[in-house]
């Protein structure tokens, strides 16, 4: 065997074992802030790896989508069946400012609405708000038994279903196209549009459980910080409260100067 060829035999594996580093030690927590339309402003927290080289932390946070129950946002348990999507638009300090990015129903609520002996009517429409957000709205409704009705079923005729669907579309377009996104979200929370459809279609066939079950955002306009701050309304970073000093109290520095003199 040639001399000096097997020098590495006693040294073990090349490079050795790398020291395991906890990935969480390189991450920071940020607060997620909801728009001013909702009662609860702080939604929760999110993690992101600290700024390192060309990888900036705030860029990693932008456009993240958070799904929150409306019950948590409004402090109202009756709204638990609605899920609101919020998208991170901007980072200010340790706060992530979000904007509305869609709405959905929980599966169990949808399943509980569908029953036998009634007609299910659905409609959807693409609409543009005044501030250029392209939305797709989905509406759902069910026929209702009339008071003192003897017949077990309450099925609507196909012609009636078509009329109702047309009415649904008309109302959704009218309500959404006449306002901006902030005002539209304010309409979704108390289910104003659903009640409006119920009222308008009662002459064709009485309906019950009429909801806007889903809202998708198809197209958003270019990011505008001024608009976002408008949506967040009175949002400001918590920097403490200014304390007034009584007029007769002399600042400490003045006294020390006199002693020194």
XYZ file of N, CA and C in Angstrom:
783
model
N 0.832 -1.188 0.000
C 0.000 0.000 0.000
C 0.873 1.248 0.000
N 0.499 2.218 -0.808
C 1.329 3.427 -0.914
C 1.296 4.199 0.405
N 2.407 4.753 0.730
C 2.530 5.472 2.008
C 1.775 6.809 1.919
N 1.062 7.131 3.035
C 0.387 8.439 3.134
C -0.877 8.574 2.328
N -1.420 7.419 1.808
C -2.632 7.530 0.989
C -3.901 7.578 1.860
N -3.905 6.854 3.006
C -5.139 6.733 3.802
C -5.109 7.609 5.049
N -4.830 8.859 4.841
C -4.707 9.762 5.989
C -6.050 9.970 6.703
N -7.211 9.892 6.000
C -8.509 10.253 6.577
C -9.167 9.137 7.368
N -8.561 7.954 7.425
C -9.214 6.800 8.074
C -9.570 7.120 9.525
N -8.701 7.712 10.260
C -8.925 7.948 11.690
C -9.756 9.202 11.971
N -9.942 10.047 10.950
C -10.561 11.352 11.213
C -12.099 11.338 11.174
N -12.706 10.260 10.752
C -14.176 10.207 10.682
C -14.695 10.895 9.435
N -16.034 11.184 9.400
C -16.672 11.730 8.204
C -16.243 13.167 7.949
N -16.091 13.513 6.660
C -15.656 14.864 6.307
C -16.784 15.870 6.624
N -16.432 17.004 7.142
C -17.422 18.038 7.459
C -18.025 17.887 8.848
N -18.099 16.691 9.355
C -18.650 16.470 10.700
C -20.135 16.772 10.767
N -20.685 16.651 11.965
C -22.131 16.918 12.147
C -22.347 18.405 12.313
N -23.389 18.929 11.590
C -23.717 20.350 11.737
C -24.515 20.529 13.014
N -24.289 21.644 13.685
C -25.009 21.920 14.919
C -26.458 22.296 14.563
N -27.425 21.612 15.189
C -28.838 21.877 14.895
C -29.228 23.238 15.458
N -29.731 24.113 14.570
C -30.157 25.452 14.999
C -31.672 25.493 15.008
N -32.227 26.021 16.089
C -33.679 26.119 16.187
C -34.175 27.174 15.189
N -35.011 26.779 14.200
C -35.451 27.745 13.180
C -36.236 28.923 13.776
N -36.872 28.697 14.925
C -37.696 29.754 15.520
C -36.863 30.886 16.117
N -35.567 30.616 16.319
C -34.716 31.675 16.872
C -34.467 32.778 15.845
N -34.728 32.474 14.550
C -34.511 33.469 13.490
C -35.810 34.151 13.065
N -36.890 33.897 13.822
C -38.194 34.428 13.399
C -38.721 35.487 14.372
N -39.605 36.344 13.851
C -40.236 37.385 14.663
C -41.749 37.246 14.588
N -42.417 37.692 15.660
C -43.876 37.683 15.701
C -44.420 39.049 15.317
N -45.459 39.069 14.485
C -46.110 40.319 14.076
C -47.594 40.244 14.426
N -48.182 41.390 14.790
C -49.622 41.445 15.082
C -50.401 41.650 13.788
N -51.492 40.902 13.636
C -52.338 41.045 12.443
C -53.518 41.955 12.796
N -53.665 43.063 12.044
C -54.726 44.046 12.323
C -55.823 43.972 11.261
N -57.069 43.901 11.719
C -58.229 43.850 10.809
C -58.707 45.267 10.495
N -59.428 45.462 9.369
C -59.955 46.797 9.044
C -60.936 47.310 10.104
N -61.209 48.615 10.081
C -62.031 49.254 11.120
C -63.510 48.860 11.031
N -63.899 48.178 9.938
C -65.297 47.727 9.784
C -65.672 46.751 10.899
N -64.674 46.001 11.392
C -64.928 44.969 12.400
C -64.671 45.516 13.810
N -65.346 44.914 14.789
C -65.220 45.387 16.180
C -63.866 45.047 16.783
N -63.400 43.810 16.549
C -62.102 43.401 17.087
C -61.038 43.689 16.049
N -60.068 44.505 16.419
C -59.059 44.929 15.451
C -57.857 43.991 15.402
N -57.472 43.429 16.571
C -56.306 42.544 16.587
C -56.784 41.118 16.368
N -56.427 40.558 15.215
C -56.906 39.231 14.831
C -56.063 38.138 15.485
N -54.753 38.323 15.456
C -53.855 37.317 16.006
C -52.425 37.687 15.677
N -51.558 36.683 15.668
C -50.144 36.931 15.385
C -49.682 36.036 14.249
N -48.614 36.449 13.587
C -48.046 35.633 12.511
C -46.520 35.678 12.587
N -45.914 34.620 12.096
C -44.451 34.473 12.162
C -43.807 34.792 10.835
N -42.594 35.344 10.889
C -41.826 35.534 9.655
C -40.344 35.541 9.991
N -39.535 35.016 9.068
C -38.090 35.000 9.272
C -37.547 36.420 9.185
N -36.635 36.767 10.104
C -36.066 38.127 10.148
C -35.384 38.504 8.845
N -35.286 39.806 8.606
C -34.617 40.309 7.410
C -33.168 39.834 7.392
N -32.777 39.224 6.282
C -31.418 38.686 6.173
C -30.953 38.869 4.732
N -29.963 39.714 4.564
C -29.453 39.963 3.213
C -30.517 40.600 2.342
N -30.793 39.963 1.211
C -31.781 40.525 0.279
C -33.201 40.067 0.602
N -33.333 39.129 1.553
C -34.666 38.615 1.909
C -35.263 39.489 3.008
N -36.207 40.354 2.628
C -36.780 41.295 3.590
C -38.023 40.686 4.231
N -38.125 40.840 5.560
C -39.221 40.224 6.318
C -40.584 40.720 5.851
N -40.707 42.034 5.643
C -42.015 42.594 5.289
C -42.508 42.076 3.938
N -41.561 41.759 3.023
C -41.960 41.210 1.715
C -42.536 39.804 1.877
N -41.994 39.070 2.847
C -42.493 37.716 3.117
C -43.873 37.723 3.747
N -44.217 38.845 4.392
C -45.529 38.939 5.055
C -46.630 39.378 4.109
N -46.279 40.237 3.150
C -47.293 40.798 2.260
C -47.993 39.717 1.454
N -49.279 39.896 1.259
C -50.147 38.989 0.487
C -50.399 37.652 1.166
N -50.066 37.548 2.453
C -50.506 36.360 3.198
C -52.004 36.497 3.441
N -52.729 35.375 3.393
C -54.177 35.418 3.603
C -54.515 34.722 4.923
N -55.260 35.431 5.766
C -55.678 34.887 7.067
C -57.177 34.635 7.031
N -57.581 33.472 7.521
C -59.017 33.152 7.555
C -59.494 33.235 9.003
N -60.457 34.112 9.249
C -60.918 34.369 10.617
C -62.429 34.211 10.679
N -62.910 33.668 11.791
C -64.358 33.552 11.973
C -64.933 34.937 12.282
N -66.091 35.232 11.696
C -66.714 36.539 11.923
C -67.127 36.702 13.388
N -67.359 35.572 14.074
C -67.707 35.620 15.502
C -66.572 36.260 16.307
N -65.321 35.951 15.938
C -64.167 36.529 16.640
C -64.003 38.007 16.297
N -64.305 38.355 15.049
C -64.127 39.745 14.625
C -65.204 40.667 15.197
N -66.401 40.120 15.449
C -67.518 40.950 15.907
C -67.887 40.705 17.368
N -67.194 39.780 18.043
C -67.542 39.378 19.420
C -69.003 38.951 19.518
N -69.444 38.175 18.529
C -70.844 37.772 18.467
C -70.908 36.313 18.018
N -71.273 35.437 18.955
C -71.260 33.996 18.671
C -72.245 33.586 17.575
N -73.287 34.396 17.353
C -74.291 34.037 16.343
C -73.730 34.110 14.921
N -72.579 34.757 14.764
C -71.987 34.912 13.430
C -70.918 33.848 13.149
N -70.860 32.813 13.979
C -69.752 31.844 13.902
C -69.713 31.066 12.582
N -70.838 31.037 11.848
C -70.875 30.244 10.610
C -70.227 30.956 9.430
N -69.799 32.215 9.604
C -69.182 32.945 8.493
C -67.683 33.058 8.696
N -66.942 32.787 7.612
C -65.483 32.922 7.665
C -65.063 34.084 6.772
N -64.240 34.954 7.298
C -63.772 36.120 6.538
C -62.297 35.918 6.207
N -61.937 36.181 4.957
C -60.526 36.120 4.566
C -59.952 37.533 4.563
N -58.799 37.698 5.200
C -58.127 38.997 5.232
C -56.744 38.846 4.624
N -56.370 39.755 3.729
C -55.059 39.660 3.085
C -54.141 40.761 3.593
N -52.902 40.375 3.933
C -51.909 41.344 4.408
C -51.504 42.256 3.254
N -51.675 43.551 3.449
C -51.374 44.518 2.394
C -50.116 45.332 2.693
N -49.890 45.632 3.991
C -48.756 46.492 4.335
C -48.276 46.169 5.743
N -46.994 46.466 5.998
C -46.413 46.223 7.323
C -45.942 47.557 7.884
N -46.404 47.879 9.103
C -45.969 49.114 9.764
C -45.502 48.766 11.170
N -44.204 48.879 11.378
C -43.639 48.483 12.682
C -43.837 46.994 12.871
N -44.477 46.622 13.983
C -44.762 45.207 14.235
C -46.203 44.856 13.899
N -46.869 45.712 13.128
C -48.271 45.479 12.778
C -48.435 45.176 11.296
N -49.243 44.167 11.014
C -49.554 43.808 9.618
C -50.968 44.310 9.339
N -51.100 45.249 8.394
C -52.414 45.796 8.058
C -53.057 44.950 6.965
N -54.287 44.509 7.212
C -54.953 43.618 6.259
C -56.156 44.311 5.630
N -56.669 43.694 4.569
C -57.890 44.165 3.918
C -58.752 42.958 3.573
N -60.045 43.188 3.384
C -60.996 42.109 3.065
C -60.569 41.380 1.788
N -60.606 40.047 1.831
C -60.173 39.261 0.673
C -61.147 38.119 0.355
N -62.342 38.159 0.916
C -63.316 37.117 0.584
C -64.106 36.671 1.806
N -65.190 35.958 1.536
C -66.056 35.466 2.607
C -66.582 34.093 2.222
N -66.816 33.265 3.228
C -67.309 31.918 2.959
C -68.176 31.455 4.116
N -68.953 30.407 3.883
C -69.765 29.799 4.936
C -69.041 28.570 5.464
N -69.265 28.222 6.719
C -68.723 26.958 7.222
C -69.548 25.825 6.608
N -68.912 24.688 6.414
C -69.579 23.558 5.751
C -70.806 23.110 6.532
N -70.685 23.057 7.867
C -71.799 22.529 8.669
C -73.051 23.416 8.557
N -72.853 24.728 8.424
C -74.005 25.632 8.286
C -74.714 25.385 6.955
N -73.916 25.253 5.872
C -74.505 25.003 4.556
C -75.286 23.699 4.550
N -74.686 22.664 5.141
C -75.347 21.351 5.177
C -76.654 21.409 5.979
N -76.654 22.230 7.039
C -77.851 22.279 7.889
C -79.016 22.978 7.195
N -78.703 23.823 6.191
C -79.769 24.547 5.486
C -80.488 23.671 4.464
N -79.750 22.743 3.851
C -80.319 21.928 2.765
C -81.216 20.837 3.356
N -82.479 20.863 2.958
C -83.428 19.868 3.472
C -84.288 19.322 2.341
N -85.068 18.292 2.685
C -85.999 17.722 1.705
C -87.257 18.579 1.641
N -88.055 18.349 0.612
C -89.379 18.946 0.437
C -89.350 20.463 0.189
N -88.220 20.979 -0.255
C -88.171 22.405 -0.619
C -87.233 22.571 -1.808
N -87.295 23.713 -2.483
C -86.431 23.966 -3.644
C -85.254 24.836 -3.230
N -84.056 24.432 -3.653
C -82.854 25.223 -3.407
C -82.593 26.090 -4.643
N -82.410 27.376 -4.437
C -82.168 28.293 -5.567
C -80.832 29.006 -5.348
N -79.958 28.899 -6.357
C -78.643 29.545 -6.256
C -78.428 30.479 -7.441
N -77.665 31.555 -7.201
C -77.302 32.471 -8.284
C -75.930 33.047 -7.988
N -75.191 33.358 -9.042
C -73.900 34.042 -8.827
C -73.734 35.122 -9.887
N -72.919 36.112 -9.530
C -72.749 37.244 -10.430
C -71.362 37.862 -10.239
N -70.784 38.349 -11.351
C -69.511 39.078 -11.286
C -69.827 40.567 -11.295
N -69.231 41.273 -10.355
C -69.570 42.687 -10.212
C -68.327 43.499 -9.849
N -68.353 44.799 -10.195
C -67.220 45.678 -9.906
C -67.668 46.778 -8.956
N -66.908 46.990 -7.867
C -67.254 48.051 -6.918
C -66.764 49.396 -7.461
N -67.126 50.486 -6.784
C -66.728 51.815 -7.256
C -65.210 52.033 -7.156
N -64.539 51.285 -6.253
C -63.074 51.431 -6.153
C -62.333 50.321 -6.920
N -62.985 49.799 -7.960
C -62.367 48.880 -8.932
C -61.962 47.508 -8.394
N -62.680 46.984 -7.433
C -62.465 45.595 -6.998
C -63.420 44.718 -7.790
N -62.900 43.668 -8.434
C -63.752 42.729 -9.163
C -64.154 41.595 -8.236
N -65.449 41.424 -8.013
C -65.932 40.404 -7.069
C -66.827 39.404 -7.776
N -66.860 38.199 -7.242
C -67.877 37.224 -7.651
C -68.677 36.868 -6.408
N -69.977 37.107 -6.469
C -70.838 36.867 -5.305
C -71.771 35.685 -5.570
N -71.904 34.831 -4.580
C -72.767 33.653 -4.689
C -73.909 33.800 -3.684
N -75.133 33.575 -4.176
C -76.305 33.713 -3.309
C -77.033 32.364 -3.228
N -77.620 32.104 -2.068
C -78.376 30.853 -1.894
C -79.686 31.172 -1.184
N -80.751 30.464 -1.550
C -82.048 30.672 -0.899
C -82.897 29.410 -1.018
N -83.907 29.300 -0.163
C -84.755 28.107 -0.142
C -86.222 28.524 -0.089
N -87.067 27.753 -0.745
C -88.501 28.071 -0.717
C -89.062 27.771 0.667
N -90.152 28.486 0.989
C -90.721 28.395 2.339
C -92.184 27.976 2.259
N -92.597 27.191 3.233
C -94.025 26.806 3.293
C -94.839 28.007 3.729
N -95.994 28.164 3.115
C -96.859 29.295 3.482
C -97.534 28.990 4.813
N -97.885 30.036 5.564
C -98.616 29.779 6.828
C -99.934 29.068 6.497
N -100.357 28.221 7.389
C -101.553 27.353 7.251
C -101.566 26.517 5.963
N -100.370 26.166 5.460
C -100.302 25.279 4.284
C -100.465 23.829 4.727
N -101.267 23.075 4.004
C -101.510 21.679 4.360
C -100.502 20.784 3.642
N -100.216 21.111 2.377
C -99.313 20.281 1.580
C -97.923 20.214 2.235
N -97.338 19.039 2.167
C -96.056 18.819 2.845
C -94.902 19.519 2.122
N -94.968 19.597 0.809
C -93.837 20.128 0.029
C -94.069 21.587 -0.354
N -92.978 22.264 -0.671
C -93.107 23.643 -1.194
C -92.103 23.812 -2.334
N -92.412 23.190 -3.469
C -91.530 23.271 -4.639
C -91.949 24.438 -5.530
N -90.956 25.169 -6.044
C -91.254 26.268 -6.971
C -91.186 25.743 -8.408
N -91.947 26.352 -9.292
C -91.899 25.959 -10.705
C -90.612 26.502 -11.329
N -90.207 25.901 -12.442
C -88.961 26.311 -13.111
C -89.008 27.778 -13.524
N -90.167 28.230 -13.996
C -90.291 29.636 -14.416
C -90.120 30.570 -13.212
N -90.662 30.146 -12.059
C -90.512 30.955 -10.837
C -89.047 30.993 -10.390
N -88.374 29.847 -10.489
C -86.953 29.767 -10.104
C -86.131 30.728 -10.956
N -86.448 30.746 -12.273
C -85.722 31.642 -13.187
C -85.941 33.107 -12.813
N -87.187 33.436 -12.481
C -87.512 34.813 -12.084
C -86.767 35.197 -10.797
N -86.782 34.294 -9.856
C -86.114 34.548 -8.564
C -84.612 34.741 -8.777
N -84.047 33.882 -9.633
C -82.604 33.968 -9.899
C -82.263 35.325 -10.538
N -83.113 35.756 -11.448
C -82.889 37.052 -12.105
C -82.930 38.180 -11.069
N -83.900 38.093 -10.172
C -84.049 39.101 -9.118
C -82.810 39.112 -8.213
N -82.327 37.930 -7.871
C -81.127 37.807 -7.018
C -79.946 38.541 -7.648
N -79.749 38.255 -8.958
C -78.627 38.881 -9.677
C -78.768 40.400 -9.698
N -79.969 40.853 -10.003
C -80.238 42.304 -10.079
C -79.864 42.992 -8.771
N -80.343 42.426 -7.659
C -80.112 43.049 -6.345
C -78.630 43.016 -5.983
N -77.960 41.885 -6.266
C -76.519 41.784 -5.947
C -75.725 42.825 -6.721
N -76.033 42.976 -8.018
C -75.314 43.968 -8.843
C -75.597 45.375 -8.340
N -76.873 45.651 -8.044
C -77.244 46.994 -7.590
C -76.555 47.371 -6.278
N -76.550 46.423 -5.338
C -75.970 46.705 -4.012
C -74.449 46.845 -4.070
N -73.800 46.019 -4.902
C -72.332 46.012 -4.928
C -71.746 47.106 -5.815
N -72.397 47.377 -6.941
C -71.823 48.338 -7.896
C -71.976 49.785 -7.447
N -72.835 50.015 -6.449
C -73.094 51.399 -6.032
C -72.229 51.852 -4.852
N -71.333 50.976 -4.362
C -70.522 51.368 -3.204
C -69.104 50.809 -3.330
N -68.207 51.246 -2.434
C -66.839 50.711 -2.461
C -66.753 49.473 -1.581
N -65.566 48.865 -1.528
C -65.395 47.579 -0.835
C -65.709 47.695 0.659
N -65.266 48.789 1.272
C -65.481 48.974 2.722
C -66.973 48.989 3.046
N -67.749 49.723 2.247
C -69.202 49.806 2.472
C -69.877 48.464 2.189
N -69.353 47.743 1.198
C -69.931 46.445 0.840
C -69.727 45.427 1.965
N -68.540 45.442 2.569
C -68.260 44.533 3.697
C -69.213 44.854 4.846
N -69.467 46.146 5.050
C -70.405 46.561 6.103
C -71.820 46.035 5.821
N -72.148 45.815 4.529
C -73.455 45.239 4.179
C -73.475 43.729 4.405
N -72.314 43.077 4.193
C -72.255 41.617 4.348
C -72.479 41.198 5.802
N -71.951 41.998 6.744
C -71.967 41.579 8.153
C -73.393 41.379 8.676
N -74.313 42.364 8.513
C -75.682 42.116 9.009
C -76.581 41.397 8.003
N -76.018 40.918 6.882
C -76.765 40.205 5.832
C -77.904 41.066 5.275
N -77.572 42.311 4.916
C -78.554 43.251 4.366
C -79.068 42.766 3.012
N -78.142 42.285 2.160
C -78.501 41.896 0.784
C -79.458 40.702 0.796
N -79.204 39.734 1.666
C -80.070 38.555 1.773
C -81.499 38.930 2.135
N -81.631 39.857 3.100
C -82.975 40.296 3.532
C -83.675 41.051 2.401
N -82.890 41.824 1.662
C -83.437 42.598 0.531
C -83.992 41.647 -0.535
N -83.239 40.573 -0.824
C -83.680 39.576 -1.827
C -84.954 38.878 -1.347
N -84.972 38.530 -0.062
C -86.139 37.851 0.524
C -87.405 38.699 0.342
N -87.244 40.009 0.587
C -88.376 40.936 0.486
C -88.840 41.056 -0.974
N -87.856 41.190 -1.897
C -88.187 41.433 -3.305
C -88.814 40.214 -3.980
N -88.435 39.011 -3.537
C -88.919 37.796 -4.223
C -90.186 37.223 -3.588
N -90.649 37.807 -2.499
C -91.806 37.220 -1.795
C -93.057 37.186 -2.674
N -93.128 38.105 -3.668
C -94.297 38.120 -4.555
C -94.245 36.987 -5.585
N -93.020 36.485 -5.869
C -92.888 35.376 -6.831
C -93.120 34.043 -6.100
N -92.332 33.835 -5.035
C -92.501 32.653 -4.172
C -91.805 32.984 -2.851
N -92.457 32.762 -1.707
C -91.796 33.142 -0.438
C -90.520 32.318 -0.196
N -89.465 33.020 0.184
C -88.172 32.354 0.428
C -87.780 32.452 1.895
N -86.881 31.544 2.301
C -86.302 31.609 3.645
C -84.804 31.308 3.539
N -84.069 31.617 4.598
C -82.611 31.364 4.648
C -81.890 31.868 3.390
N -82.121 33.127 3.058
C -81.440 33.708 1.890
C -80.141 34.343 2.380
N -79.016 33.892 1.833
C -77.704 34.383 2.269
C -76.804 34.651 1.078
N -75.879 35.576 1.254
C -74.732 35.663 0.342
C -73.754 34.663 0.926
N -73.655 33.481 0.318
C -72.899 32.409 0.978
C -71.403 32.492 0.722
N -71.024 33.202 -0.362
C -69.598 33.244 -0.676
C -69.270 34.495 -1.483
N -68.116 35.066 -1.200
C -67.633 36.212 -1.980
C -66.171 35.953 -2.310
N -65.849 36.035 -3.613
C -64.447 35.873 -4.049
C -63.982 37.203 -4.619
N -62.729 37.543 -4.376
C -62.174 38.727 -5.041
C -61.379 38.234 -6.238
N -61.825 38.635 -7.419
C -61.184 38.172 -8.656
C -60.040 39.103 -9.047
N -60.258 40.404 -8.854
C -59.276 41.376 -9.311
C -59.235 42.533 -8.329
N -58.028 42.856 -7.882
C -57.868 43.988 -6.966
C -57.103 45.100 -7.679
N -57.426 46.357 -7.383
C -56.668 47.445 -8.022
C -55.252 47.535 -7.466
N -54.442 48.399 -8.074
C -53.067 48.575 -7.629
C -53.055 49.062 -6.186
N -52.077 48.603 -5.405
C -52.027 48.939 -3.978
C -51.908 50.445 -3.759
N -52.766 50.960 -2.868
C -52.760 52.384 -2.558
C -52.760 52.529 -1.037
N -51.658 53.046 -0.481
C -51.507 53.135 0.977
C -52.562 54.056 1.584
N -52.866 55.155 0.893
C -53.878 56.096 1.398
C -55.223 55.426 1.597
N -55.613 54.596 0.598
C -56.900 53.875 0.672
C -56.885 52.896 1.841
N -55.732 52.203 2.017
C -55.628 51.209 3.093
C -55.762 51.886 4.453
N -55.116 53.046 4.612
C -55.192 53.764 5.890
C -56.623 54.242 6.143
N -57.340 54.544 5.067
C -58.746 54.944 5.179
C -59.582 53.785 5.722
N -59.288 52.586 5.203
C -60.005 51.379 5.627
C -59.714 51.075 7.099
N -58.478 51.368 7.518
C -58.103 51.097 8.911
C -58.488 52.252 9.826
N -59.031 53.308 9.252
C -59.623 54.409 10.016
C -58.696 54.995 11.048
N -59.102 54.853 12.331
C -58.374 55.497 13.429
C -57.128 54.735 13.838
N -56.664 53.800 12.997
C -55.498 52.991 13.392
C -54.280 53.879 13.618
N -53.619 53.657 14.726
C -52.330 54.320 14.996
C -51.544 53.422 15.927
N -50.241 53.491 15.848
C -49.419 52.635 16.691
C -49.540 53.080 18.129
N -49.551 52.113 19.039
C -49.693 52.424 20.450
C -48.360 52.946 20.979
N -48.281 54.269 21.159
C -46.999 54.847 21.585
C -47.082 55.428 22.998
N -48.138 55.100 23.735
C -48.273 55.599 25.103
C -49.044 56.907 25.144
N -49.312 57.360 26.368
C -50.117 58.566 26.571
C -49.216 59.701 27.042
N -49.473 60.910 26.540
C -48.691 62.077 26.939
C -49.128 62.489 28.343
N -48.140 62.684 29.226
C -48.446 63.060 30.612
C -48.162 64.537 30.782
N -49.141 65.271 31.304
C -48.951 66.714 31.551
C -48.227 66.924 32.875
N -47.222 67.790 32.836
C -46.502 68.109 34.070
C -47.100 69.384 34.658
N -47.358 69.412 35.985
C -47.895 70.635 36.592
C -46.955 71.822 36.366
N -47.531 73.023 36.226
C -46.750 74.225 35.880
C -45.717 74.581 36.938
N -46.055 74.335 38.236
C -45.132 74.747 39.302
C -43.948 73.800 39.474
N -44.003 72.639 38.818
C -42.907 71.662 38.959
C -41.738 72.072 38.067
N -40.556 72.224 38.663
C -39.381 72.671 37.904
C -38.650 71.449 37.382
N -38.258 71.427 36.099
C -37.503 70.300 35.573
C -36.220 70.063 36.349
N -35.835 68.807 36.502
C -34.686 68.425 37.333
C -33.376 69.015 36.818
N -33.212 69.128 35.478
C -31.934 69.572 34.929
C -31.574 70.989 35.365
N -32.596 71.844 35.524
C -32.348 73.249 35.890
C -31.709 73.312 37.269
N -32.228 72.496 38.208
C -31.715 72.496 39.580
C -30.243 72.075 39.592
N -29.896 71.032 38.867
C -28.518 70.537 38.870
C -27.542 71.577 38.329
N -27.992 72.360 37.367
C -27.132 73.420 36.835
C -26.814 74.453 37.930
N -27.807 74.809 38.728
C -27.600 75.797 39.773
C -26.617 75.299 40.820
N -26.705 74.020 41.159
C -25.790 73.426 42.153
C -24.358 73.478 41.623
N -24.234 73.118 40.368
C -22.891 73.092 39.741
C -22.252 74.479 39.711
N -23.040 75.518 39.513
C -22.541 76.893 39.425
C -22.043 77.341 40.785
